XYZ file of C-alpha atoms in Angstrom:
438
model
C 14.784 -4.024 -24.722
C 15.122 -4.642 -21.008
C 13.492 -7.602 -19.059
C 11.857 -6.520 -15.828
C 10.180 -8.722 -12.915
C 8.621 -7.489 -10.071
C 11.749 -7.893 -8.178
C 13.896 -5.981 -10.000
C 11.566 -3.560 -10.698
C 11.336 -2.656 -7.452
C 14.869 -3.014 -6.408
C 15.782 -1.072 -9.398
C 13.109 1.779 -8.126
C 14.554 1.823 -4.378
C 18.023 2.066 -5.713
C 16.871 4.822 -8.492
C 15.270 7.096 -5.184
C 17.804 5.776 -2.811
C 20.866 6.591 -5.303
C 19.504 10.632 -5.920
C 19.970 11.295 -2.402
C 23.674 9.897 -1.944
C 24.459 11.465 -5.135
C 23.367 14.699 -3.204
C 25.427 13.959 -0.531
C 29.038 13.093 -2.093
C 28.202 15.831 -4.288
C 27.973 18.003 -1.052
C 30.968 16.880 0.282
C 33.457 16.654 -2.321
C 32.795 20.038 -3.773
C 35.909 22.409 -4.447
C 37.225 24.688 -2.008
C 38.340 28.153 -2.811
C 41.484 28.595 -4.491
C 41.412 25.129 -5.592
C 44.161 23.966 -8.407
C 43.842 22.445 -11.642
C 45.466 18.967 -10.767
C 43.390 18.971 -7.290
C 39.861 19.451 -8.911
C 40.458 16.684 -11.491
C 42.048 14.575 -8.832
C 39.209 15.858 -6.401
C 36.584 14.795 -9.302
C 38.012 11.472 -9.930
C 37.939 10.595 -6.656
C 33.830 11.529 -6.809
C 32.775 9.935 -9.995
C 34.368 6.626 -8.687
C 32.367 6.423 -5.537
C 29.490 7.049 -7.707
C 30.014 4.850 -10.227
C 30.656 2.224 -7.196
C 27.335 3.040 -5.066
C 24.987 3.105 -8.092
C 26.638 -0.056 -9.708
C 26.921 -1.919 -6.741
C 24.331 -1.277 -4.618
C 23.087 -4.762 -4.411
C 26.180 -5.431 -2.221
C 26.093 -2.342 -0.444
C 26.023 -3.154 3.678
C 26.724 -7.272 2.817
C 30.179 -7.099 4.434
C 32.180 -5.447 1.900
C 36.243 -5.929 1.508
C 37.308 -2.527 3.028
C 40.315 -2.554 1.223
C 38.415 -1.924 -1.812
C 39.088 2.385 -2.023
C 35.476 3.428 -2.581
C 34.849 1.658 0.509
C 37.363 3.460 2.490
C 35.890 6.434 1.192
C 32.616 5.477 2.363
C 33.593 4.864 5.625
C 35.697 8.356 6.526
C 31.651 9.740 6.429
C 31.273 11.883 9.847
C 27.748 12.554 11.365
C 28.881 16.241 11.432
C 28.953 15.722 7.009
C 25.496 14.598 7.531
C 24.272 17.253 9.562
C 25.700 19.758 7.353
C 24.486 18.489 4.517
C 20.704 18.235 5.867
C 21.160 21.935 7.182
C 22.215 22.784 3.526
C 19.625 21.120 2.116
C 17.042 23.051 4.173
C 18.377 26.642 5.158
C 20.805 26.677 1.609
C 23.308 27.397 4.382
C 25.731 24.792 6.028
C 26.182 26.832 9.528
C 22.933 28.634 9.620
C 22.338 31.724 12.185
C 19.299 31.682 14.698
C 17.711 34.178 12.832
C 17.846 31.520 9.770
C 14.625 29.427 8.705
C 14.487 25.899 7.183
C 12.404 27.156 4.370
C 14.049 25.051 1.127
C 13.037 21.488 2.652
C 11.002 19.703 5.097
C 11.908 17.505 7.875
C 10.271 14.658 5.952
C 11.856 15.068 3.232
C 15.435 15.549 5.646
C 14.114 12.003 7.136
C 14.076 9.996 3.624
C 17.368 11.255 2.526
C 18.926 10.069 5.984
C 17.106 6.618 5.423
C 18.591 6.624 1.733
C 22.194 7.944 2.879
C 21.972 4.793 5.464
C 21.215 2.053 2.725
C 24.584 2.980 1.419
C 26.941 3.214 4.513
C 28.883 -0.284 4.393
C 27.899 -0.487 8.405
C 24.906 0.494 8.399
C 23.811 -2.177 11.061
C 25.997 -0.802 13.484
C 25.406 2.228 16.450
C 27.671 5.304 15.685
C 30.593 4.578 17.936
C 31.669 8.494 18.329
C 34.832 7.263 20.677
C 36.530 5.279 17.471
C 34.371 7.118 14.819
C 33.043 3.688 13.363
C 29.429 2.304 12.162
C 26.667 4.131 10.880
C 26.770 7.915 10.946
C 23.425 8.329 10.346
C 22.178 6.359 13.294
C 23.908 9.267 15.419
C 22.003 11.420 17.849
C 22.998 14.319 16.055
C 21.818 13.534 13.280
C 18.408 13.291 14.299
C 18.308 16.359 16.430
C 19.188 18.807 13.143
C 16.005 17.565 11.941
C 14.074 17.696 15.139
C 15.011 21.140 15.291
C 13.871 21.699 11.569
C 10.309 20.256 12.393
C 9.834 22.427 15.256
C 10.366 25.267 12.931
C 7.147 23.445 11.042
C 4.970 22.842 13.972
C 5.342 27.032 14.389
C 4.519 27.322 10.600
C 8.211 29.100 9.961
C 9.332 26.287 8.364
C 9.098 24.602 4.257
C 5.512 24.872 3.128
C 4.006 21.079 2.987
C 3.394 19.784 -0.517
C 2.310 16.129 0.763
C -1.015 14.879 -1.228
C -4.469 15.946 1.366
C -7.124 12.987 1.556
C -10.271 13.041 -0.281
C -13.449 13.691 1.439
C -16.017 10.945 1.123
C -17.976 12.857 -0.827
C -14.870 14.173 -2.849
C -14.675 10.689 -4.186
C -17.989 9.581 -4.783
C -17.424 12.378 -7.373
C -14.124 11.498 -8.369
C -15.581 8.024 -9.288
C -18.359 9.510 -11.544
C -16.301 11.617 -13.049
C -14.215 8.485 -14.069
C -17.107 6.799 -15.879
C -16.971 9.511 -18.140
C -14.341 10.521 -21.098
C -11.946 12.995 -19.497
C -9.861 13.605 -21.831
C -10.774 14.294 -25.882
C -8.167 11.516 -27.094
C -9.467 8.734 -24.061
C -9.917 5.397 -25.142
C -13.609 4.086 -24.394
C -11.915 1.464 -21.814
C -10.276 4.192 -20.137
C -13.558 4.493 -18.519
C -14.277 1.205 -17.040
C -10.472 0.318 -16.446
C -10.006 3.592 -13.942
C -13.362 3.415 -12.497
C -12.237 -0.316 -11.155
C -8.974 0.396 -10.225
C -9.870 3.662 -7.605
C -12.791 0.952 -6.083
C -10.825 -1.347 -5.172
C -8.019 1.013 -4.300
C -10.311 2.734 -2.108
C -11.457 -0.499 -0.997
C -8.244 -2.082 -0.127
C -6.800 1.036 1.548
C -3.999 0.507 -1.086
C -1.047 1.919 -2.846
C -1.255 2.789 -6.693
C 1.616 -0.165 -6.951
C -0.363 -2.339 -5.038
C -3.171 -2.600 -7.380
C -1.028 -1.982 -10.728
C -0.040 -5.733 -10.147
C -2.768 -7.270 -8.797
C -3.477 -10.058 -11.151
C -6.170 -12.435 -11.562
C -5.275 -15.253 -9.348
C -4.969 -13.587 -6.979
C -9.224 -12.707 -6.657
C -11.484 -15.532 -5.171
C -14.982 -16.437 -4.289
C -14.964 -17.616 0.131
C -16.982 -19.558 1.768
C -19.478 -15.935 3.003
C -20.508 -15.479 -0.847
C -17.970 -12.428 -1.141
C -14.890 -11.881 -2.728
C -11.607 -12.103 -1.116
C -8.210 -10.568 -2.552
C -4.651 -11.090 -2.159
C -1.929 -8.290 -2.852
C 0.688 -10.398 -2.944
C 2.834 -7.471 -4.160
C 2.383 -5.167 -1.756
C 4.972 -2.823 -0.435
C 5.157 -4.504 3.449
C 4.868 -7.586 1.617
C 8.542 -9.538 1.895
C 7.563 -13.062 3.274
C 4.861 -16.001 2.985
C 3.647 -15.001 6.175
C 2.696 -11.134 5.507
C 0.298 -11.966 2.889
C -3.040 -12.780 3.045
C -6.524 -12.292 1.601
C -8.841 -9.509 2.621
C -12.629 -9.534 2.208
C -14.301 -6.945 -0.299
C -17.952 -6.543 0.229
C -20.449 -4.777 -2.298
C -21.964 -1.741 -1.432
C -25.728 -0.796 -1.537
C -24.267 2.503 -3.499
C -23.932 0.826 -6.604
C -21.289 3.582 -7.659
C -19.377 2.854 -4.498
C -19.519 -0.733 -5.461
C -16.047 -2.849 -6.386
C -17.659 -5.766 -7.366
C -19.911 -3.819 -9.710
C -17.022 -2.023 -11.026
C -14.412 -5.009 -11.302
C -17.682 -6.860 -13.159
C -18.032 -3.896 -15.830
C -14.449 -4.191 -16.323
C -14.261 -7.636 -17.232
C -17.218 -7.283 -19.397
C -15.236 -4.951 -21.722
C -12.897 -7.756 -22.852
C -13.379 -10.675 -24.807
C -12.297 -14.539 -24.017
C -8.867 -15.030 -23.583
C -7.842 -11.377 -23.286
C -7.598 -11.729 -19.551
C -5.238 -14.528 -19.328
C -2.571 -13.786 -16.272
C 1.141 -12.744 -17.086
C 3.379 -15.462 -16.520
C 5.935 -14.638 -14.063
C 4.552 -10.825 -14.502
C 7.867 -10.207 -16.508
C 7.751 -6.235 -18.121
C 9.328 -5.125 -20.960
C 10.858 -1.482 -20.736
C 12.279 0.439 -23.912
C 14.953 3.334 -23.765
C 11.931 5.607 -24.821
C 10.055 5.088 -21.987
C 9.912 6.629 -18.550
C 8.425 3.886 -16.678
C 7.857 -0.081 -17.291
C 3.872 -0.655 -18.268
C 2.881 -2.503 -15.700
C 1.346 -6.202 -15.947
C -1.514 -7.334 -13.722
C -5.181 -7.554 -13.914
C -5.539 -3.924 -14.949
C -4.932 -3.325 -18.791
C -6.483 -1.702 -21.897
C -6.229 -4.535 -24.136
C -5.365 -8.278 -23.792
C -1.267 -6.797 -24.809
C -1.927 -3.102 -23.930
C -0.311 -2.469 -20.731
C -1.820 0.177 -18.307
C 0.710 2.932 -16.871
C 1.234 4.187 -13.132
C 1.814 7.791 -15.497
C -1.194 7.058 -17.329
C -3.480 6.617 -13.592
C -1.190 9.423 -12.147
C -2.204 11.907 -15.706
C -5.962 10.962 -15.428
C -6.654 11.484 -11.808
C -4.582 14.790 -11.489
C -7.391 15.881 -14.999
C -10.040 14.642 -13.163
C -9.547 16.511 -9.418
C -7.534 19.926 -11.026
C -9.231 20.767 -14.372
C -12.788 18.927 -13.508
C -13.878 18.445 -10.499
C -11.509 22.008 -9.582
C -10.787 20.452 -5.748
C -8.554 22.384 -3.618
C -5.382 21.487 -2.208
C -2.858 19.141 -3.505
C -4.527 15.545 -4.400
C -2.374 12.560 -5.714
C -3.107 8.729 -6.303
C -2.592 8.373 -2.816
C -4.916 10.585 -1.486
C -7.542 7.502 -2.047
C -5.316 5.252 0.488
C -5.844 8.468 2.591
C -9.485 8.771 2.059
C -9.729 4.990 3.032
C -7.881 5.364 6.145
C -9.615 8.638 6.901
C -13.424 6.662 6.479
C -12.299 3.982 8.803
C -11.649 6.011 11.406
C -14.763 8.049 10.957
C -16.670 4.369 11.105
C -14.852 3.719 14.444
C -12.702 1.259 13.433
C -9.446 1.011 15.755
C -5.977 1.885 14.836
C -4.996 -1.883 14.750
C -7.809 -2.585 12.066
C -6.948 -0.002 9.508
C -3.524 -0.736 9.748
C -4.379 -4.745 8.893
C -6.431 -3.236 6.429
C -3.869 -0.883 4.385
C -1.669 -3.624 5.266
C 1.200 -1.479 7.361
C 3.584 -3.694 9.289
C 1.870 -4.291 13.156
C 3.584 -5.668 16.466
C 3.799 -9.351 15.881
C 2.512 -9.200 12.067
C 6.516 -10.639 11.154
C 5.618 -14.356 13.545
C 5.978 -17.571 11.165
C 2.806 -19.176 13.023
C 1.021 -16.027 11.470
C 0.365 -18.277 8.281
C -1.955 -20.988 10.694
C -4.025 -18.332 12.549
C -5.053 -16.024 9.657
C -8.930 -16.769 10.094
C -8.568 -14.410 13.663
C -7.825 -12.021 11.375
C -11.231 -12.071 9.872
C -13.707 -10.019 12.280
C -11.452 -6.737 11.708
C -11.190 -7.629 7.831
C -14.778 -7.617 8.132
C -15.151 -4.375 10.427
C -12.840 -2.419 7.639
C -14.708 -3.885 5.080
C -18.025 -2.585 5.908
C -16.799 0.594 7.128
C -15.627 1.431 3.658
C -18.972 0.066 1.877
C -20.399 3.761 2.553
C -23.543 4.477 4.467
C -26.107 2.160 2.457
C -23.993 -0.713 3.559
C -23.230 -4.256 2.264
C -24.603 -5.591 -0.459
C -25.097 -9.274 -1.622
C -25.689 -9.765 -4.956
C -27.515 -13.610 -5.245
C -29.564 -15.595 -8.071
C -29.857 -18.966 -10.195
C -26.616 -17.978 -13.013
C -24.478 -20.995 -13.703
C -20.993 -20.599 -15.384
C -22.343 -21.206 -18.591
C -24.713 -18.421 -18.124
C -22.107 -16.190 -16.563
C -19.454 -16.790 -19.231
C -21.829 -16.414 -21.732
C -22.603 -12.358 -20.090
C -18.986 -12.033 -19.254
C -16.538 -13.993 -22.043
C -13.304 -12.811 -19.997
C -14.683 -14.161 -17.101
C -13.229 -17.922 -17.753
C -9.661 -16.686 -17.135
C -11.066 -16.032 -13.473
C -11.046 -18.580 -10.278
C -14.331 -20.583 -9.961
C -16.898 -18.442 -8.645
C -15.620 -14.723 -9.264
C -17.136 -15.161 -12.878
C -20.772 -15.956 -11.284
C -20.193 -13.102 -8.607
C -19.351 -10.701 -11.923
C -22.180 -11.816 -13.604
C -24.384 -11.526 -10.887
C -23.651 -7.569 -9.972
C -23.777 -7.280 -14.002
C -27.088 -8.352 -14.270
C -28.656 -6.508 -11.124
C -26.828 -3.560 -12.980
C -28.422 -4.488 -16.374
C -32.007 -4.723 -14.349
C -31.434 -1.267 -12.586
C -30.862 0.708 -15.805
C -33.718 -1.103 -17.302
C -36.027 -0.172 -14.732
């Protein structure tokens, strides 16, 4: 059994993506040449697996000032831009010195770009300009570099280029019935809570303008009553997220559409569980087998109070619902929701600057210490997102006489919550329960 935190989950998942592409590369570049002899190729090999074995077992040191003397180092550092450019030209015409009559038609510049952003996690300067005069520092940072792939996405923009497979955003309308399609049993061997767990986790996704790992460990301190009578949430593991200062809590609002409605959702959820089954994960530690592809995520999303809830499991579900249900066109993914959200804010007129504070993206000044004092300016275009993405009916407050007893007694799970987000539950429950009844 492995031991995973959120930490080395992720580093472990950045070096995973990050270690494919420089495997690529060395793979590129050491390869035989014609006529090659029995001692070279095992010499030529050795010489490979060892810089391997050295990027993907040390990568946690990679760029931290490394002792150059150390031979995989050295090797590291005789990497030209004009490898690079090759390489990316391989990649993308499956031809190293491509003719003008040759299209990129194997890879997009995208795709070109993440590979040179992996490649330059593992160059030992990678802090430093290309010096092309002493051939030292970063090779990917060199203005040729960049140019092979300008080139590549002008081939694109003229629709000669690598057709695009990146995930389309859904329409509004897409995912009103992507959402009640999720209340229903989708597949003929889903669980029961399948049904309230997913419905949840796309609102608030949607809500949020979030990433699929984003809400996977949202957990439940971090989901609070403020002083407006709404609910405010924290993603304290977001992507962006690497200081105190980057983090803090974002308004959700109910909507008048009860089956656009988060807090109507996240309320159902909780109702499904029992007292006790929604205590938090201490120090959200995962355990990972051999067997299994990917760690089962902890958080505030799960099936049971020791059931863990998948990203392959959201992923599997999602692709059933949009392909073999709902039959929409065009590629769809997890993350065309945190499309559809950014797409619906700007529809609402919200500015640039307020859907990226919303989807939290890093902004111009977002990195300043003081940023932790002043987070209440913040709070107008939290709001302005916020009711943008409630749909056309609008906010809703959701308001009566229910005490904690009263709530806890609706919704048992509900005492593992902060004060107040139990009564809020309990409150959209009820109006729910009085709807259906009328």
């Amino acid at each position: 059994m492995y031991l995973w935190t959120i930490e080395t989950m992720t580093k472990s998942t950045n070096e995973s993506v990050y270690y494919r592409s420089v495997r690529s590369f060395l793979n590129f570049m050491h390869k035989g040449a014609d006529g090659e002899t029995r001692t070279a190729k095992r010499k030529r090999i050795a010489t490979l697996n060892s810089i391997l074995t050295y990027c993907k077992t040390n990568y946690t040191r990679i760029g931290d000032g490394e002792v150059v003397d150390v031979a995989e180092v050295k090797n590291l550092l005789e990497i030209q831009p004009i490898h690079i450019v090759r390489w990316l030209k391989d990649l993308a015409y499956h031809n190293e010195e491509p003719s003008p009559d040759d299209r990129p038609l194997f890879a997009r510049s995208t795709t070109l770009q993440a590979h040179k952003r992996n490649l330059s996690y593992y160059m030992p300067l990678n802090n430093m300009q290309w010096d092309p005069i002493h051939k030292r520092g970063n090779p990917t940072r060199d203005p040729s570099v960049n140019k092979s792939i300008n080139a590549i996405e002008q081939f694109e923009l003229k629709g000669q280029g690598a057709k695009p497979r990146d995930a389309r955003a859904l329409e509004f309308e897409e995912f009103q019935r992507v959402i009640t399609c999720s209340r229903t049993k989708v597949k003929p061997r889903g669980k029961v809570i399948f049904q309230y767990v997913h419905t949840a986790f796309l609102l608030l996704q949607f809500h949020l303008c979030a990433r699929t790992d984003d809400i996977v460990l949202f957990d439940i301190d971090e989901i609070r009553k403020n002083k407006y009578g709404f609910l405010d949430i924290k993603l304290c593991a977001s992507k962006n997220i690497y200081k105190h200062e980057h983090s803090y809590w974002q308004v959700v609002f109910g909507s008048m559409d009860s089956s656009l409605c988060p807090i109507l959702g996240l309320g159902a959820y909780v109702g499904f569980f029992e007292e006790g089954e929604l205590e938090k994960h201490e120090n959200r530690q995962v355990n990972k087998t051999k067997k299994e592809r990917e760690p089962k995520l902890p958080g505030f999303f799960r099936c049971g109070k020791i059931v863990r809830y998948s990203k392959g499991s959201l992923n599997s579900r999602l692709k059933s619902i949009c392909k073999n249900i709902l039959k929409l066109t065009g590629r769809t993914s997890t993350h065309s929701i945190r499309k559809a959200a950014a797409h619906e804010m700007q529809l609402n007129n919200c500015s640039r600057e307020v859907s990226e504070q919303r989807g939290r993206w890093v902004q111009q000044g977002s990195r300043r210490p003081s940023n932790v004092y002043f987070r209440e300016f913040m709070r107008p275009s939290d709001f302005q997102a916020a009711t943008a993405l409630t749909g056309p009916l609008g906010i809703a407050k959701y308001t009566g006489d229910v005490t904690e007893e009263i709530a806890h007694c609706i919704l048992p799970a509900a005492k593992s919550l902060l004060p107040g987000v139990d009564i809020q539950f309990a409150l959209a429950v009820i109006w729910a329960f009085h709807q259906e009844e009328g």
